[in-house]
Tab-separated table of C-alpha atoms in Angstrom:
chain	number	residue	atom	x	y	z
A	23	UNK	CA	163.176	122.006	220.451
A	24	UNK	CA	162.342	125.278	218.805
A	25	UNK	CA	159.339	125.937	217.086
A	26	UNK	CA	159.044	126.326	213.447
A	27	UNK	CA	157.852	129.484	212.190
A	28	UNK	CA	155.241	129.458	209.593
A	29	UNK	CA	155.021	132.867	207.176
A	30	UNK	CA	151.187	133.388	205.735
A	31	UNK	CA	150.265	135.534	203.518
A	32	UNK	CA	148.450	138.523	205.673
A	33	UNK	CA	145.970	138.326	202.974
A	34	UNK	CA	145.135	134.570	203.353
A	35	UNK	CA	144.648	135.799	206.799
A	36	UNK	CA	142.587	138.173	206.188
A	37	UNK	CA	140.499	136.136	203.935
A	38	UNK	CA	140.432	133.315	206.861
A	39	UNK	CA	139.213	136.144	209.512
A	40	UNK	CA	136.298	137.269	206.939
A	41	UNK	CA	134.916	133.793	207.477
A	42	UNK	CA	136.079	132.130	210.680
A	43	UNK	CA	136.705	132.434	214.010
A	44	UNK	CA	140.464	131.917	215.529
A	45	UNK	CA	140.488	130.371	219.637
A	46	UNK	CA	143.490	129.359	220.916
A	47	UNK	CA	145.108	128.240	217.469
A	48	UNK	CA	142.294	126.356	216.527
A	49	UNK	CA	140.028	127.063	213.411
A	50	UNK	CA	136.001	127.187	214.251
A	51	UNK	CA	133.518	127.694	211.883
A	52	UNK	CA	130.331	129.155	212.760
A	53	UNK	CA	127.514	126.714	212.948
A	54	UNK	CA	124.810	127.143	210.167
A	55	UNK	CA	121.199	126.422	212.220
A	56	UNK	CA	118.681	124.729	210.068
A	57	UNK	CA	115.874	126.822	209.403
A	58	UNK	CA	113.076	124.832	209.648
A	59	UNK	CA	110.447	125.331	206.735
A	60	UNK	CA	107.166	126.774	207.171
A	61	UNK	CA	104.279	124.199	206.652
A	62	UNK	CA	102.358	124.763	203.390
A	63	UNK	CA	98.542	126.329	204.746
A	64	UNK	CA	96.183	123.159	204.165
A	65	UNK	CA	93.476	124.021	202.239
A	66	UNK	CA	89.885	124.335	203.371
A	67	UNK	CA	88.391	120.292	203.251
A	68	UNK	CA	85.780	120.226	200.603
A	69	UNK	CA	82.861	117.767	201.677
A	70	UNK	CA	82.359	114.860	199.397
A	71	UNK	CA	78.808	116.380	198.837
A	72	UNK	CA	80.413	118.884	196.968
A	73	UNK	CA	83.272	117.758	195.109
A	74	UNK	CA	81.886	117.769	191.607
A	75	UNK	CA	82.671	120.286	188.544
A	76	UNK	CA	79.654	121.777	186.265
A	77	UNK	CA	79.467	124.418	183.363
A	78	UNK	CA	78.234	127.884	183.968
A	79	UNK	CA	74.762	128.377	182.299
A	80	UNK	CA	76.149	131.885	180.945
A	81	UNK	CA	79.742	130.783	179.276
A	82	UNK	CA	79.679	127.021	180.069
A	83	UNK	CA	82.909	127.612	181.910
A	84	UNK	CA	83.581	124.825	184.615
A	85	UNK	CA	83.098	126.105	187.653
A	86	UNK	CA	84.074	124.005	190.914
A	87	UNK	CA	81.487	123.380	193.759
A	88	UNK	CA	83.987	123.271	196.582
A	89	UNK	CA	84.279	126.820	196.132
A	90	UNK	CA	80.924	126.694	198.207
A	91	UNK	CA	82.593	124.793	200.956
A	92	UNK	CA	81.649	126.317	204.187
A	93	UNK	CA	78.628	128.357	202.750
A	94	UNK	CA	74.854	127.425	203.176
A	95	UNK	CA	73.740	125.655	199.619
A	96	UNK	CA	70.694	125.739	198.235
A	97	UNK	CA	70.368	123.577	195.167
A	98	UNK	CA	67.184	123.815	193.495
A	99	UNK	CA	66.258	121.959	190.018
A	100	UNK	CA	64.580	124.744	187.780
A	101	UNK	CA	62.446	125.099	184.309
A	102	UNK	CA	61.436	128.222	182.341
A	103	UNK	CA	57.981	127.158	181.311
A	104	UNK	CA	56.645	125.665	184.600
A	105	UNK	CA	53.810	126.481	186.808
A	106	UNK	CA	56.347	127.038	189.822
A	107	UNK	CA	58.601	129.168	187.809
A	108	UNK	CA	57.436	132.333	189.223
A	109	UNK	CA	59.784	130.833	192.168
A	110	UNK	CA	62.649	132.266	190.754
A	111	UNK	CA	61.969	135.395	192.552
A	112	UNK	CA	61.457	134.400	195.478
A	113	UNK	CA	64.719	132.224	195.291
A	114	UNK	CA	66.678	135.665	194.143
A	115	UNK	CA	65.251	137.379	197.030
A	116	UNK	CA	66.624	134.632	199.582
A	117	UNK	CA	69.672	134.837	197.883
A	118	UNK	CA	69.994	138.623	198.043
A	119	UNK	CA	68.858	138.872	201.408
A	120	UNK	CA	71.292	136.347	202.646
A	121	UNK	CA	74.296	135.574	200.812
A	122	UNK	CA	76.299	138.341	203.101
A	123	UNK	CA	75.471	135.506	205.707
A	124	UNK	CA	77.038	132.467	203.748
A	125	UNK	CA	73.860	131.436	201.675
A	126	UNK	CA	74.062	130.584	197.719
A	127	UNK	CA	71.668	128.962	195.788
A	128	UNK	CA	72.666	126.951	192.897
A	129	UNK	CA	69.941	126.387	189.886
A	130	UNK	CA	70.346	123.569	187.653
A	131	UNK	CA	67.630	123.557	184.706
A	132	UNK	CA	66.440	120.176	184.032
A	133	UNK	CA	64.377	118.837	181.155
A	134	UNK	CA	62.891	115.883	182.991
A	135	UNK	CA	59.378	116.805	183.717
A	136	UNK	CA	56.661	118.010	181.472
A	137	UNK	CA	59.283	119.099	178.921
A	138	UNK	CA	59.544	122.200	180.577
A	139	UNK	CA	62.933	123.635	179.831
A	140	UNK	CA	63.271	122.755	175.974
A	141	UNK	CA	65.718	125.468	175.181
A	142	UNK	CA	69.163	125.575	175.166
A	143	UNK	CA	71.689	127.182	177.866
A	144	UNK	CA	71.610	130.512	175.956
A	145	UNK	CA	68.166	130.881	176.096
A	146	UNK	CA	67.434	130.179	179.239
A	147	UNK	CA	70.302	132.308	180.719
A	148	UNK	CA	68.348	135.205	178.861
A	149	UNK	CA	65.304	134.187	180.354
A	150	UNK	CA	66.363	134.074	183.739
A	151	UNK	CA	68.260	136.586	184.070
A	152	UNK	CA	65.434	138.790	181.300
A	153	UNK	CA	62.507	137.653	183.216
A	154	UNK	CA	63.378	137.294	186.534
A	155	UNK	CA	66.744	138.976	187.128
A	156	UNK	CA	68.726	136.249	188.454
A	157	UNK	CA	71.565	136.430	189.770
A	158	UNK	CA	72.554	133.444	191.768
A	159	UNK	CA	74.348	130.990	190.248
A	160	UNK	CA	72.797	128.754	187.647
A	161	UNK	CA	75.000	125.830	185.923
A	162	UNK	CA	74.450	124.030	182.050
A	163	UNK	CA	70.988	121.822	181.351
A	164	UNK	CA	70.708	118.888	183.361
A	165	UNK	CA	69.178	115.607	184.173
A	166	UNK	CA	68.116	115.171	188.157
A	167	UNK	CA	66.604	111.886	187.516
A	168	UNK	CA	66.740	109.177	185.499
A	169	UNK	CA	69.677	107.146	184.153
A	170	UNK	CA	71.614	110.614	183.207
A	171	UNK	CA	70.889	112.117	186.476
A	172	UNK	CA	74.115	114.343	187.661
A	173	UNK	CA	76.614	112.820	189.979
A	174	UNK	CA	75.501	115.755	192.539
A	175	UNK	CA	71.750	114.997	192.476
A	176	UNK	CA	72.762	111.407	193.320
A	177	UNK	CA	74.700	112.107	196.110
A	178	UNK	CA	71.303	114.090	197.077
A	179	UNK	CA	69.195	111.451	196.156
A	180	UNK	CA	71.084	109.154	198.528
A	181	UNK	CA	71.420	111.271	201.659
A	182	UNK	CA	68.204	112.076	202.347
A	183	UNK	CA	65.979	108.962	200.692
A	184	UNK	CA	64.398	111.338	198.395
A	185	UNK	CA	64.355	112.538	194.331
A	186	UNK	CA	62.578	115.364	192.662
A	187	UNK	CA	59.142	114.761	191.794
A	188	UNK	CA	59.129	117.670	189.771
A	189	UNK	CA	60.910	120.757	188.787
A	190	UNK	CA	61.668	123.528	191.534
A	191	UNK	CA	62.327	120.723	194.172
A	192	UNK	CA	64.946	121.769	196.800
A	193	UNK	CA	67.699	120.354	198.595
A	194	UNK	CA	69.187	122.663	201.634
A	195	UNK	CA	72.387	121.690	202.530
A	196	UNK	CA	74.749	123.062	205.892
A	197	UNK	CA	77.820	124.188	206.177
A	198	UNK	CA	79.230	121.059	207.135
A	199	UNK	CA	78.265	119.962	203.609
A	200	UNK	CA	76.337	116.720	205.337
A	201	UNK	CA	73.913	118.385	207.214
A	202	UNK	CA	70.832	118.137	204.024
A	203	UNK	CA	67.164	118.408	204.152
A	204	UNK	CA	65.093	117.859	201.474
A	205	UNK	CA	61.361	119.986	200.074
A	206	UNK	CA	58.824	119.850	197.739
A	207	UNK	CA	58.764	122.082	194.521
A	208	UNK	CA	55.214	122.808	195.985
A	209	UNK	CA	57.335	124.627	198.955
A	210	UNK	CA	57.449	128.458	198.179
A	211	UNK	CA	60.851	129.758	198.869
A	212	UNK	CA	58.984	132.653	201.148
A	213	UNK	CA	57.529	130.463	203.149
A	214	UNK	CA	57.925	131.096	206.885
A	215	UNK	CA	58.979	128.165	207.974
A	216	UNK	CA	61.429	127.387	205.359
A	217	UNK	CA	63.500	130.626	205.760
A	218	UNK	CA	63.495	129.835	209.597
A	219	UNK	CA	65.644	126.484	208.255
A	220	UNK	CA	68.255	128.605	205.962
A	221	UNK	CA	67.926	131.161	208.976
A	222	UNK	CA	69.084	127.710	211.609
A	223	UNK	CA	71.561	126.939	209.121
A	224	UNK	CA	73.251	129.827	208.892
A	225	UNK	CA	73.273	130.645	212.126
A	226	UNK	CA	75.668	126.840	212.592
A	227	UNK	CA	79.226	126.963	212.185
A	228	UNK	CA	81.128	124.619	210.042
């Protein structure tokens, strides 16, 4: 029996040879390999402690805690007409001594005792940063105690058993974002002791 001849068209051919492969009269088509996709980069966990939004003092723009995550926080409850306000230096010193290390400190003015910070974010943005030259970060008027007390100080509140008594109280809190230990407002932010802690702190990884 002879075999049929079949004419094509050289340039279906060549069309065919562009794209395939020809063995032994059969037609193979190279195999595509799945390229597997690259797995999105996870971002860095935020603790609980600090998953909470607040305004800027300055602009009252919300600004996001987590972007602490990691860092050594200290979160101190302030006022511009108290007998510990002269603390604000010695707060902006820790914080310019140390925030190349992972410390930030993080003021919050608060009304709640002795009526001490009775002006409004403007003005005491002027005076801090006036008076004092602050330049840590320092977030909108605040309660710390009280039925309006922030969301943040009650997370405080309940991890270490203890509130502010009055303004200039501080909470120091590790990188871990669990790791929180509580002082007095009486606590100067020079003393010895206290700077070993943010010192200890540092020093841990997260």
């Amino acid at each position: 029996m002879k075999s049929a001849l079949v004419h094509v068209n050289p340039g279906v051919l060549r069309r065919l040879a562009a794209c395939s492969l020809f063995a032994g009269g059969a037609l193979l088509v190279p195999a595509v390999q799945a390229q597997t996709p690259k797995p999105a980069t996870a971002p860095a966990a935020c603790p609980a402690l600090l998953q909470h939004r607040f305004d800027r003092l300055q602009d009252e723009k919300p600004q996001s805690l987590c972007q602490y995550s990691g860092q050594v926080v200290l979160v101190v409850n302030t006022a511009s007409f108290c007998g510990f306000t002269s603390q604000y230096e010695g707060l902006e010193a820790l914080y310019a001594k140390y925030k190349s290390q992972g410390l930030v400190v993080l003021g919050f003015p608060a009304n709640d005792f002795g009526r001490q910070e009775p002006g409004n974010n403007q003005a005491i943005a002027d005076f801090c940063e006036n008076t004092f030259g602050v330049k840590f970060p320092m977030f909108s008027k605040t309660s710390v105690v009280g039925r309006e007390t922030n969301p943040l100080y009650k997370q405080l509140a309940q991890t270490t058993g203890e509130t502010p008594q009055w303004n200039f109280h501080k909470y120091l809190i590790g990188r871990d974002g669990q790791t929180v230990r509580s002082y007095p407002s009486t606590l100067d932010p020079k003393d010895p002791k206290f700077v070993g802690d943010i010192e200890r702190f540092l020093s841990t990884k997260s």
